Tab-separated table of C-alpha atoms in Angstrom:
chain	number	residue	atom	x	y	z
A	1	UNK	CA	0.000	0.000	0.000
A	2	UNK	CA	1.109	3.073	-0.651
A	3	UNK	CA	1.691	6.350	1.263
A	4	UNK	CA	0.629	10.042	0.065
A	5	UNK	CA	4.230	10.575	-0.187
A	6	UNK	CA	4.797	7.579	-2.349
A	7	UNK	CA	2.238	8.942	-4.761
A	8	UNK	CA	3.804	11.915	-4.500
A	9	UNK	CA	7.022	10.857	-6.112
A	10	UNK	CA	5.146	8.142	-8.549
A	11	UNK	CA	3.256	11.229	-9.936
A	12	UNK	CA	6.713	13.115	-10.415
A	13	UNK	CA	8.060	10.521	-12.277
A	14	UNK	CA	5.235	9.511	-14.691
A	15	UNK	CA	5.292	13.383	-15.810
A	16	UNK	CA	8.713	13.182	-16.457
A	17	UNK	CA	8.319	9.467	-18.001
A	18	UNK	CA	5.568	11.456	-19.749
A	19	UNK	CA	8.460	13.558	-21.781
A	20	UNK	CA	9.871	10.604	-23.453
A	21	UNK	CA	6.673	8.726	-24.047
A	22	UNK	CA	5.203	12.065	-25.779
A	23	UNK	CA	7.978	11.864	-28.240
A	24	UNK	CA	7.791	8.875	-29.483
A	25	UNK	CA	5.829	8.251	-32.634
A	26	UNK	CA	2.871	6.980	-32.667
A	27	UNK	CA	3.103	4.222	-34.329
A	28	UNK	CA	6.240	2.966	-32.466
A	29	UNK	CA	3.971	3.558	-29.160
A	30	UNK	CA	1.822	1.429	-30.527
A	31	UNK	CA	4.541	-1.620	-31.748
A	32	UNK	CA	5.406	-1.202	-27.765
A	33	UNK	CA	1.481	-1.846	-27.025
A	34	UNK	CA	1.670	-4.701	-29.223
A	35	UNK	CA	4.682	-6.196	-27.489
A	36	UNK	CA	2.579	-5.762	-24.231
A	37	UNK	CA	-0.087	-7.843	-25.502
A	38	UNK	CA	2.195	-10.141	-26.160
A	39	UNK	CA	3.484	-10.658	-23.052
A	40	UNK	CA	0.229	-11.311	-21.754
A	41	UNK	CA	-0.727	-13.620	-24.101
A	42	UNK	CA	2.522	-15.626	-22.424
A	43	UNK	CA	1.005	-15.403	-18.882
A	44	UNK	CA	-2.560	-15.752	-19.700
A	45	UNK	CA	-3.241	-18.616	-17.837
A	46	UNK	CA	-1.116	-17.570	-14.425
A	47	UNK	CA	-2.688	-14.122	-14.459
A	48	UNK	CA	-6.256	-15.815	-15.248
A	49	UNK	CA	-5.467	-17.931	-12.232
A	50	UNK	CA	-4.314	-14.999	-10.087
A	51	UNK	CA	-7.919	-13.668	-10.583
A	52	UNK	CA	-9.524	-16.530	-9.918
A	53	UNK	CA	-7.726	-16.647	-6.242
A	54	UNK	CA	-8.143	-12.522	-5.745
A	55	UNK	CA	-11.337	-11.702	-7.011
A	56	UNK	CA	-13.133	-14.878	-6.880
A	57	UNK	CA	-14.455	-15.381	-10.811
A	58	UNK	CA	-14.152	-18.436	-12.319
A	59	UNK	CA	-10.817	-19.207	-14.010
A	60	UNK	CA	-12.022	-19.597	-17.349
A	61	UNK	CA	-13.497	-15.791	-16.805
A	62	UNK	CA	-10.181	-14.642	-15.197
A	63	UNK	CA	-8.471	-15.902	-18.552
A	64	UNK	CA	-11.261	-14.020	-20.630
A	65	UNK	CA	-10.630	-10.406	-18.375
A	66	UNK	CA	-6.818	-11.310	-19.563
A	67	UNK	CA	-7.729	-12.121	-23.274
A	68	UNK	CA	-9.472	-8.781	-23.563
A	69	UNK	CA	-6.779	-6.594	-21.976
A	70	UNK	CA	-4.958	-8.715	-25.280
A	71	UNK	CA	-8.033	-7.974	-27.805
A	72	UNK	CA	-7.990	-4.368	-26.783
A	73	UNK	CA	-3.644	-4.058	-27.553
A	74	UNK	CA	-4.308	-5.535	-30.797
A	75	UNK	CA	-6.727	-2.747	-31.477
A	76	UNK	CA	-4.756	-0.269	-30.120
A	77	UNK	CA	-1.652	-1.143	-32.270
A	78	UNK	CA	-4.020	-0.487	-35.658
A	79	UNK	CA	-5.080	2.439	-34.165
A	80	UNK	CA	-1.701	4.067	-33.700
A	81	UNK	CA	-1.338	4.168	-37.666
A	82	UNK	CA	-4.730	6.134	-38.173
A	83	UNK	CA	-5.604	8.218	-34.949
A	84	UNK	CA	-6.336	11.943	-36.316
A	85	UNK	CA	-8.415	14.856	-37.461
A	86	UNK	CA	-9.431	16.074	-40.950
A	87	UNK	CA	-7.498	18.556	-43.003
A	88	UNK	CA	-10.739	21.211	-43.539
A	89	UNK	CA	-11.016	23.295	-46.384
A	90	UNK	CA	-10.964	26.893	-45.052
A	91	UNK	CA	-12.693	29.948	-46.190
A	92	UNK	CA	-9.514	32.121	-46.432
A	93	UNK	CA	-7.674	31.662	-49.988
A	94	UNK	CA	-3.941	30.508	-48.995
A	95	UNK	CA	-4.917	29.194	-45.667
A	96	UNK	CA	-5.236	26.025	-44.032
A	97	UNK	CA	-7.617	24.532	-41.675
A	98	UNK	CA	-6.415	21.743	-39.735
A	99	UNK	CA	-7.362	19.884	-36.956
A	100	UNK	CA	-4.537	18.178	-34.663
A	101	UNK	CA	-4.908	15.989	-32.022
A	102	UNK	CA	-2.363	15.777	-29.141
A	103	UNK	CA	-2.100	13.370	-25.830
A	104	UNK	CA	-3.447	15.047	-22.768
A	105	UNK	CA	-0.319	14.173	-20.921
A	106	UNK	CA	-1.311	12.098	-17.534
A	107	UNK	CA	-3.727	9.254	-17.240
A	108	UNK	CA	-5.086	8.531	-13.754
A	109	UNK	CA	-6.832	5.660	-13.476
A	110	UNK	CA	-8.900	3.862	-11.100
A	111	UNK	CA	-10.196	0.337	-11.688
A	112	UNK	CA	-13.013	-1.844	-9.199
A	113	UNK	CA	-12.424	-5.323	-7.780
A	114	UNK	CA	-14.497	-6.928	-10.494
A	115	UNK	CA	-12.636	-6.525	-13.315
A	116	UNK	CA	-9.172	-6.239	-12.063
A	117	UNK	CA	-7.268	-6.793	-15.055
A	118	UNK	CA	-9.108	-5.520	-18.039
A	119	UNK	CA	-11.089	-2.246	-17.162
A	120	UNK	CA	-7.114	-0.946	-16.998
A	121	UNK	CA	-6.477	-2.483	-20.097
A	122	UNK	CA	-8.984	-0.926	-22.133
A	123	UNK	CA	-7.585	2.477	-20.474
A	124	UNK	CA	-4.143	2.217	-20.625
A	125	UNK	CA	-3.661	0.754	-24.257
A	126	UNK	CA	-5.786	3.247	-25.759
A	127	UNK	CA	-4.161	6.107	-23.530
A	128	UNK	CA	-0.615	4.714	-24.324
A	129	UNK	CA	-0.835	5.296	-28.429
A	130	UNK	CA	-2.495	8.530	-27.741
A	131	UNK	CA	0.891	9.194	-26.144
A	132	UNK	CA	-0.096	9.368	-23.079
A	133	UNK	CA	1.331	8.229	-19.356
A	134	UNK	CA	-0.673	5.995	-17.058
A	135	UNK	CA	-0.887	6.127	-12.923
A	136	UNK	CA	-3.055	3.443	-11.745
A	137	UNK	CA	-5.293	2.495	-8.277
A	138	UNK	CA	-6.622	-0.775	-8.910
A	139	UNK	CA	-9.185	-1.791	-6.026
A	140	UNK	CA	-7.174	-2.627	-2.602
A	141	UNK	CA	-8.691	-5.927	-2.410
A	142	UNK	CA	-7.177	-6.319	-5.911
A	143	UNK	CA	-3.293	-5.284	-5.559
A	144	UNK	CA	-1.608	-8.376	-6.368
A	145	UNK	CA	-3.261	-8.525	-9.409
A	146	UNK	CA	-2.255	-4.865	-9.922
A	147	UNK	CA	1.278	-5.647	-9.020
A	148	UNK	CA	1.565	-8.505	-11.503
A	149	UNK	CA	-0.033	-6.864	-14.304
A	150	UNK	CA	2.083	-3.762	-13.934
A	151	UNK	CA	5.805	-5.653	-13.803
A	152	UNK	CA	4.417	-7.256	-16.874
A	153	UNK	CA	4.429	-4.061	-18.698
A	154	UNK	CA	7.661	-2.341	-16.912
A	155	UNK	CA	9.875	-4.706	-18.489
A	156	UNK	CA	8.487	-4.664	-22.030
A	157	UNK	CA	8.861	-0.779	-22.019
A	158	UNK	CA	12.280	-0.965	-20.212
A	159	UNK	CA	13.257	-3.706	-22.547
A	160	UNK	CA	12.565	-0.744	-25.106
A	161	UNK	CA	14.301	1.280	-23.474
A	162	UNK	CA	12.071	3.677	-21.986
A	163	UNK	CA	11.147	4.337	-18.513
A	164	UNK	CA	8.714	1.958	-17.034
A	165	UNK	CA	6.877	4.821	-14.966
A	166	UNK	CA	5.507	5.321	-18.111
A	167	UNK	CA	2.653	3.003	-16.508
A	168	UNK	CA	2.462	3.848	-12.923
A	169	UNK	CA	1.125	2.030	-10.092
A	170	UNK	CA	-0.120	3.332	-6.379
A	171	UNK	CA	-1.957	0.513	-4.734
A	172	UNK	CA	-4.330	2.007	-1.790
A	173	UNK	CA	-7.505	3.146	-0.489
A	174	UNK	CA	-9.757	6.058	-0.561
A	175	UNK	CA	-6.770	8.367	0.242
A	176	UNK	CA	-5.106	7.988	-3.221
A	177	UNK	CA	-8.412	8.100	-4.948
A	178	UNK	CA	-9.032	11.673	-3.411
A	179	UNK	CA	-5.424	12.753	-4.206
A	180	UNK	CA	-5.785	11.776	-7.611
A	181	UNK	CA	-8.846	13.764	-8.244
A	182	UNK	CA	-7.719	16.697	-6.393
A	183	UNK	CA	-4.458	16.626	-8.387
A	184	UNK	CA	-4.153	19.175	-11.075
A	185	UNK	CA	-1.630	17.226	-12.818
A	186	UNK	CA	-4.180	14.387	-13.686
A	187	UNK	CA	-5.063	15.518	-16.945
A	188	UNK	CA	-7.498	12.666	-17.616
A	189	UNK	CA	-9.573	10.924	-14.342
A	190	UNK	CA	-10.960	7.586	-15.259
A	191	UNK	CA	-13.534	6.089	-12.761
A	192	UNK	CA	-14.721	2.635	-12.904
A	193	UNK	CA	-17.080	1.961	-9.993
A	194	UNK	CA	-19.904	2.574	-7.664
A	195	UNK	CA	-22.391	5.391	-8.552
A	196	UNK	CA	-22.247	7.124	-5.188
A	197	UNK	CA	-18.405	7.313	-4.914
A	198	UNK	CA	-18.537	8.366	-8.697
A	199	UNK	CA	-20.650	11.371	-8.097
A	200	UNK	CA	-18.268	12.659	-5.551
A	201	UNK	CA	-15.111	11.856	-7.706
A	202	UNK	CA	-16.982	14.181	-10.154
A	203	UNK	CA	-16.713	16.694	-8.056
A	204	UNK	CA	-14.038	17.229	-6.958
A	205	UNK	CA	-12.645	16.928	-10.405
A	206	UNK	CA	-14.711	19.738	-11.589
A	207	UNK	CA	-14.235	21.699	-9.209
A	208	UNK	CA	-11.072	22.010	-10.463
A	209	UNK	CA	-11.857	22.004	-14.148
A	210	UNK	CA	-10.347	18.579	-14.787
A	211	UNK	CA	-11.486	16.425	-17.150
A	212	UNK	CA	-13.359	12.794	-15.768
A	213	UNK	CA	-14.328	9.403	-17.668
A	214	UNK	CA	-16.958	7.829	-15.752
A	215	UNK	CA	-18.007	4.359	-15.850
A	216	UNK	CA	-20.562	3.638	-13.085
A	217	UNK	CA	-23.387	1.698	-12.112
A	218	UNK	CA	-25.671	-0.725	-13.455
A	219	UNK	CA	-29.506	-2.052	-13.047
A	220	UNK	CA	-29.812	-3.688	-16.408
A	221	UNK	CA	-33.184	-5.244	-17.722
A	222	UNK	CA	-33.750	-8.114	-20.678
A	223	UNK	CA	-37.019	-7.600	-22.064
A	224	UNK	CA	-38.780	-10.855	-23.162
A	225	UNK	CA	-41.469	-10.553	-25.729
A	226	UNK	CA	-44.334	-13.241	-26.472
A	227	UNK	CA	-42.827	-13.895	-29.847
A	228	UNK	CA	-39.121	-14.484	-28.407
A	229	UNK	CA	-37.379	-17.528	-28.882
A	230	UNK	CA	-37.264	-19.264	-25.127
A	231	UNK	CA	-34.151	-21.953	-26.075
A	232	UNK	CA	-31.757	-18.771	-26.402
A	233	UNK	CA	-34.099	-16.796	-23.627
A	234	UNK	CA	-33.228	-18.959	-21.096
A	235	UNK	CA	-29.130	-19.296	-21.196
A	236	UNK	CA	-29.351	-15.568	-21.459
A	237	UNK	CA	-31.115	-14.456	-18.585
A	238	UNK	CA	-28.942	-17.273	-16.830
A	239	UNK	CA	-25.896	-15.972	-17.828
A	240	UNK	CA	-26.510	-12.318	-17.367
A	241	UNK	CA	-28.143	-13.201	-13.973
A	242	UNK	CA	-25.583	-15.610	-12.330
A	243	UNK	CA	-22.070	-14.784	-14.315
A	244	UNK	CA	-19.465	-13.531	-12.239
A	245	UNK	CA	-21.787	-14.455	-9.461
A	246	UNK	CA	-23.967	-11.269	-10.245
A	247	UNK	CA	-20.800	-8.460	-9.808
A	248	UNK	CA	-20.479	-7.361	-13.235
A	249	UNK	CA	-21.749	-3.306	-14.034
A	250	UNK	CA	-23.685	-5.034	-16.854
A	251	UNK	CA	-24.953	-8.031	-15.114
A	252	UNK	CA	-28.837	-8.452	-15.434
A	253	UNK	CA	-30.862	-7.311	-12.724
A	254	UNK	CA	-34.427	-7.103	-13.976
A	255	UNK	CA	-36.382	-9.248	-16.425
A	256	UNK	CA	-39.221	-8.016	-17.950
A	257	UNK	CA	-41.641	-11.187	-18.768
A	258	UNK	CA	-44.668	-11.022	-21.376
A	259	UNK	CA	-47.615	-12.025	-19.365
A	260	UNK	CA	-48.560	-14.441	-21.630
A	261	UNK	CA	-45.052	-15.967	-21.219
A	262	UNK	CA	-44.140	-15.118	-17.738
A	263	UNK	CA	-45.180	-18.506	-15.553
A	264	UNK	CA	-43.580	-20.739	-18.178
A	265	UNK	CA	-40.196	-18.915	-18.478
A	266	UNK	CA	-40.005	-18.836	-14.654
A	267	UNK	CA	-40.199	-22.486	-14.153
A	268	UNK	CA	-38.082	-23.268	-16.933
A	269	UNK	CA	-35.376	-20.232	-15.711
A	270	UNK	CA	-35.603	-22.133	-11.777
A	271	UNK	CA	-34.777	-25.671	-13.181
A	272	UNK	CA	-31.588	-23.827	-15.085
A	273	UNK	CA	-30.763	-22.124	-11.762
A	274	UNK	CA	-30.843	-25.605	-10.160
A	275	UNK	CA	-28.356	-26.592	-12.548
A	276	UNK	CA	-25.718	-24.151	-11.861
A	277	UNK	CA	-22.640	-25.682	-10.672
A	278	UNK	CA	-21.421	-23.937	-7.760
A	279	UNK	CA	-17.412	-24.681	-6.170
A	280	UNK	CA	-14.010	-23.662	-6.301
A	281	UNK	CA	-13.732	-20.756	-8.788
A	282	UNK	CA	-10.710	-23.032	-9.978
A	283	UNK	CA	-12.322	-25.956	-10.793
A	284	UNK	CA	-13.085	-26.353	-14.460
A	285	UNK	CA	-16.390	-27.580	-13.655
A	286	UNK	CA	-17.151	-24.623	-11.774
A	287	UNK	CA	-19.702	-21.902	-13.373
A	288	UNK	CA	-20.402	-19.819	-10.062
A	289	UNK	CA	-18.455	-18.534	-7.807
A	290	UNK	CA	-18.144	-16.994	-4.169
A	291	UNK	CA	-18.684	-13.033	-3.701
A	292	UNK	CA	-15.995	-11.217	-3.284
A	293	UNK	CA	-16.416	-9.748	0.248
A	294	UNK	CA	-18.306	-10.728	3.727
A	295	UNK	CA	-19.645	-7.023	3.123
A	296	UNK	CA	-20.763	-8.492	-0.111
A	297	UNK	CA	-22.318	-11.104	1.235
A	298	UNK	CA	-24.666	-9.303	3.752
A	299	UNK	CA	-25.677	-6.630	0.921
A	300	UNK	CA	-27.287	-10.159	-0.381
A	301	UNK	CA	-28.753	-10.761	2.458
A	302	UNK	CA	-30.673	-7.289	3.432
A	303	UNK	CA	-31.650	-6.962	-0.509
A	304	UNK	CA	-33.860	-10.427	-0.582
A	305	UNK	CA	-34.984	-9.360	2.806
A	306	UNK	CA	-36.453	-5.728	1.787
A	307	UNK	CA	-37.842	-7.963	-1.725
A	308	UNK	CA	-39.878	-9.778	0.596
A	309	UNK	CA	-41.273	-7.009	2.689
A	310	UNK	CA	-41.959	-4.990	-0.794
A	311	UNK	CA	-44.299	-8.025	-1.702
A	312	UNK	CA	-41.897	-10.322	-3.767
A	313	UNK	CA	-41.817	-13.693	-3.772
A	314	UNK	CA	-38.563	-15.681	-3.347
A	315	UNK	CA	-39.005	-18.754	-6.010
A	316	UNK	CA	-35.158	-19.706	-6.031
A	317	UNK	CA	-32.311	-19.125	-3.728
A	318	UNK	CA	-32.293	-16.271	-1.449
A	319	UNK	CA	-29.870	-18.095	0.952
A	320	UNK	CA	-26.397	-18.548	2.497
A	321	UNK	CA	-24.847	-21.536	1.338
A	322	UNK	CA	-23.364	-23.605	4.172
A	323	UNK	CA	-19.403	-23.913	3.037
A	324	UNK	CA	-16.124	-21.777	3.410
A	325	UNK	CA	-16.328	-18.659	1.263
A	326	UNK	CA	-18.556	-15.868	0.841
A	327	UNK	CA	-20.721	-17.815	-1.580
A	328	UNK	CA	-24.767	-17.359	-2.045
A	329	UNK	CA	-27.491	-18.902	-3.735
A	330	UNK	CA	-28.430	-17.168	-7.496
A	331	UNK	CA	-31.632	-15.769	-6.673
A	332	UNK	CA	-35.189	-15.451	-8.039
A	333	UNK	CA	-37.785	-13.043	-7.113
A	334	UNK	CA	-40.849	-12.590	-8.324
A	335	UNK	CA	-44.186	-10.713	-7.529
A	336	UNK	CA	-42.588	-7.285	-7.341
A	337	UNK	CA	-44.037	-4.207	-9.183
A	338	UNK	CA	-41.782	-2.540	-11.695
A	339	UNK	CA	-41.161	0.869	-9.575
A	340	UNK	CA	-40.373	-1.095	-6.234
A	341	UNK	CA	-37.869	0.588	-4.468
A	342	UNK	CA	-35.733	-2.613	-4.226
A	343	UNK	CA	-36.098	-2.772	-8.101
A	344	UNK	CA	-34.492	0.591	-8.731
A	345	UNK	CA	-31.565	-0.521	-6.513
A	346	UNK	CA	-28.499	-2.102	-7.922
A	347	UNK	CA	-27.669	-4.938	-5.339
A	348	UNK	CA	-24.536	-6.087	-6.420
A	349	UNK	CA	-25.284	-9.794	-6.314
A	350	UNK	CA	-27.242	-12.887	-7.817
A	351	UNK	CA	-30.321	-11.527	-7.297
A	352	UNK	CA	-32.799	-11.297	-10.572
A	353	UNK	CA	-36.415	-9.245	-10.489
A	354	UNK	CA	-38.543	-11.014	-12.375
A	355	UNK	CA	-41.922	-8.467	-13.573
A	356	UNK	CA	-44.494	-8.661	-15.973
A	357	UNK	CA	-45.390	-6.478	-18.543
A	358	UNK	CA	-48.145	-6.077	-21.134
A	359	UNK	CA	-47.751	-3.869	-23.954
A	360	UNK	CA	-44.095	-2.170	-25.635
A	361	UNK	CA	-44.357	1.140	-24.889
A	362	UNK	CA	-44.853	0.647	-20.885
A	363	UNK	CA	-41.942	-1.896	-20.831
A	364	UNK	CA	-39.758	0.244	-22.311
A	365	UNK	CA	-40.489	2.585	-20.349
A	366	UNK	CA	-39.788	0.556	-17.243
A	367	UNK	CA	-36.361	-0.053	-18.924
A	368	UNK	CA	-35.508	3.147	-18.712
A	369	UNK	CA	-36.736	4.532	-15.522
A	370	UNK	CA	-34.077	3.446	-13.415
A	371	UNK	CA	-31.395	6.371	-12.631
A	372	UNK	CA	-28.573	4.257	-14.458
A	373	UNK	CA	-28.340	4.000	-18.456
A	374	UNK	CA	-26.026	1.162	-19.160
A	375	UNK	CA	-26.767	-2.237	-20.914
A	376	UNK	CA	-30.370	-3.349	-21.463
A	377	UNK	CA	-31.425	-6.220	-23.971
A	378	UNK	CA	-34.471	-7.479	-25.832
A	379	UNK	CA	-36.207	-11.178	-27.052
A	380	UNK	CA	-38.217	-10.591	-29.751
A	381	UNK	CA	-38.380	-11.664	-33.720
A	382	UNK	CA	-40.597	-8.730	-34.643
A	383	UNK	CA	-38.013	-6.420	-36.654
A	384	UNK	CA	-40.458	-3.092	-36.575
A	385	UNK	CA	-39.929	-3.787	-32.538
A	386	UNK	CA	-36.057	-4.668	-33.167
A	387	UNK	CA	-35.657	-0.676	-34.780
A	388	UNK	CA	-37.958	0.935	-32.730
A	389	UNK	CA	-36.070	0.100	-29.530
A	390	UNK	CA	-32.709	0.845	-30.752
A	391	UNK	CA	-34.470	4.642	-32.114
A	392	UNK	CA	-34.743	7.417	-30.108
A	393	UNK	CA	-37.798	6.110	-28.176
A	394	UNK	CA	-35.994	2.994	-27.043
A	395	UNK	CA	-33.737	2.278	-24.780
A	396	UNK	CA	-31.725	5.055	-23.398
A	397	UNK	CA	-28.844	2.836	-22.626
A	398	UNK	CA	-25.280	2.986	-23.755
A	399	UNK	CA	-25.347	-0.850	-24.501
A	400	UNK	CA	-28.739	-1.618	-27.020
A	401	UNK	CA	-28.673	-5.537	-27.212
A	402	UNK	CA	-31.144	-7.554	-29.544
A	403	UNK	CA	-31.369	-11.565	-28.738
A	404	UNK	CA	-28.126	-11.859	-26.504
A	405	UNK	CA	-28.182	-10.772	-22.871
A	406	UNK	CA	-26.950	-7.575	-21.241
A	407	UNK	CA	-23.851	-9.004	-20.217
A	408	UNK	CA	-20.938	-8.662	-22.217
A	409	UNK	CA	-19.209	-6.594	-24.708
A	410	UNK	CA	-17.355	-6.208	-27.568
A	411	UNK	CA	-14.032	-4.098	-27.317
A	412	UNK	CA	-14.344	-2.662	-31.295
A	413	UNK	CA	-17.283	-0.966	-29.704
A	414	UNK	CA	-17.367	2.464	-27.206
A	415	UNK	CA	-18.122	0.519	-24.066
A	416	UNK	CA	-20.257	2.792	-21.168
A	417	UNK	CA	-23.743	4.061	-20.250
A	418	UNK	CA	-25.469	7.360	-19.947
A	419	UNK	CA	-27.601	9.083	-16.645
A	420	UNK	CA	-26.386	7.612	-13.532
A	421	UNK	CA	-23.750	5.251	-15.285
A	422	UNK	CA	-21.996	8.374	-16.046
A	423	UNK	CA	-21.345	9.409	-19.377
A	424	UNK	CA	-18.352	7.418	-20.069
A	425	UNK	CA	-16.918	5.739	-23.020
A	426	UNK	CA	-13.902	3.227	-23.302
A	427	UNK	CA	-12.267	0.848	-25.420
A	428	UNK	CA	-13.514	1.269	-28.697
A	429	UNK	CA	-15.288	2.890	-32.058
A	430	UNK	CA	-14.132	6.942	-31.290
A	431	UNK	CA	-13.205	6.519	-27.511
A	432	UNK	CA	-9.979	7.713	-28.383
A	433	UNK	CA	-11.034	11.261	-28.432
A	434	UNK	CA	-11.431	11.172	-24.895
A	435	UNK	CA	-7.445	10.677	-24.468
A	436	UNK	CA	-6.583	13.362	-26.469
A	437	UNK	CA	-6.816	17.194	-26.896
A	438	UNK	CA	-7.810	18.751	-29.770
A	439	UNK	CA	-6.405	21.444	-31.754
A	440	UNK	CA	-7.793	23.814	-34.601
């Protein structure tokens, strides 16, 4: 863990590591990216493994967080040949017009516990070709993780010869957060986690005119219409439900049911949930995990509680499981009305809302309601239905899915949600732009 006067001097030297990287073209940043991915690719499995014991994902997951950090280099290095702004035709004979984009200088950021590897990959390769330095705080119950991930990447940039603060690490708590978004000499903030501590990281980032990247909360909904096809409903709503034992931003949290449909898809979704093979997060049979905390587990515990007392019906789960770990029963609640206050509240856990619906226009309505904007999904084979939610009366989420579930993305595309999820884009498509400064 690391002191305020260790950050301190880390900061110091990633702005003068800053100096060298800035001068280097970008392409060759981005043949130094590739050699990064690279070295991953060599430790997939023992960093995949290392997640597995840390965070408490299944190993084939913890290789899949690895593989995109991977993905996302290999992007990054065909980016580094096309990254820039138009040449404009300008109004004044003899003139040009040109737009120039230039790095923003320092990086800061901060990464959550769930995905401990690749959140800070999507950041960091993108940042790096833009020519930019990198300080991260992964989450503290994350560091070794951080630690391994980070000596990975020191010695392919010092085996280039340039400095390896280039990609800065400070491993510790709330203390370094609020340094880093007090510091004027973060030039770019990027947040990945909780909506509350989001809003105040914000803050105090505006307040001193710095610039933020916000990737927040969560409470996605799959929308299953009477026309949808139930063999790929089910998996779906299984796998967006349960995955990563419910702790991913775009894990599914409410499922909207046709009436018409509703009592069949429930007893077919509780004799999946009954299938779920729960252990070891190492085990290759394993598909769910433990939670990550004992704080975890008791958020769990209170949210199935207040779903009771809001008039919801527990159909599956809603336990403790009896072994060593912090591990819960996937969950199943039905009965609840659309606006319960539970509903609206991102539980971060196994816990599905199951709701019924009758007509479009109300459920997507319901969809977007909630105070968060990020993934949201529909099952459906009517294509007037299929355009009209991804229009402007739709969903208002960052993530539109059709036929696959809300969990999940693809790194070629701008990953991030609008409202409370905050505004954010990384990874992919233009997300570039927010690394850089432009210049007319």
């Amino acid at each position: 863990q690391a002191s305020l006067e260790d950050y301190e001097e880390t900061v110091k030297k990633a702005k003068e590591a800053w100096k060298v990287w800035a001068e280097i073209p970008a392409p060759k940043r981005g043949e130094i990216v590739r050699q990064i991915g690279d070295a991953l690719r060599q430790k997939i499995k023992v960093l995949g493994s290392l997640v597995s014991l840390e965070m408490g994902k299944i190993f084939v997951e913890g290789v899949g967080e690895v593989q995109e950090y991977v993905d996302v280099c290999d992007y990054a290095v065909g980016l580094s040949r096309m990254i820039g702004g138009p040449v404009l035709p300008s109004e004044r004979p003899g003139h040009a017009l040109i737009e120039q984009w230039n790095p923003v200088g320092l990086v800061g950021i901060i990464t959550a516990f769930n995905f401990p590897v690749a959140v800070y990959g999507w950041n960091s390769a993108i940042a790096m070709i833009c020519g930019n330095a990198c300080l991260w705080k992964g989450a503290p119950t994350t560091s070794l993780i951080s630690v391994a991930v980070t000596k990975i990447i020191a010695k392919v940039l010092e085996d280039n010869k340039v400095p390896g603060a280039i990609c800065s690490l400070v491993c510790g708590g709330a203390d370094i957060g609020t340094a880093m978004a007090r510091d004027e000499r973060m030039d770019l903030l990027s947040f990945t986690g909780s909506t509350k501590v989001g809003k105040q990281v914000a803050l105090m980032v505006q307040e001193r005119f710095g610039r933020s990247l916000l990737e927040l909360g969560g409470n996605n909904a799959i929308i299953v219409f009477e026309d949808a096809d139930l063999n790929l409903v089910i998996p779906s709503a299984l796998f967006a439900a349960v995955g990563t034992a419910g702790q991913r931003c775009t894990t599914a949290r409410r499922l909207f049911l046709h009436e018409s449909i509703h009592d069949e898809v429930v007893a077919k979704l509780a004799k999946a949930y009954a299938q779920v093979r729960i252990g070891d997060p190492w085990d290759s049979d394993t598909l769910y995990g433990p939670l990550h905390t004992k704080e975890a587990v008791k958020m769990f515990l209170d949210a199935v509680e207040q779903a009771k007392q809001q008039g919801g019906s527990v159909v599956y789960g809603g336990k403790v499981i009896n072994r060593p770990g912090n591990y819960v029963e996937p969950t199943i609640v039905t009965g609840l009305p659309h606006n319960a206050p539970i509903v609206h509240t991102e539980t971060f856990a196994p816990i599905l809302y199951v709701l019924k619906f009758k007509e479009e226009e109300e459920v997507f309505a319901w969809n977007n309601e909630v105070k968060q904007g990020l993934s949201s999904s529909i099952f459906t084979k009517d294509l007037g239905r299929i355009f009209r939610w991804l229009g402007p009366k739709g969903s208002d989420c960052g993530i539109v899915n059709v036929n696959i579930p809300t969990s999940g993305a693809e790194i070629g595309g701008a990953f991030g949600g609008e409202k409370h999820t905050g505004g954010g884009r990384e990874s992919g498509s233009d997300s570039w732009k927010l690394y850089m400064r432009r210049s007319t």
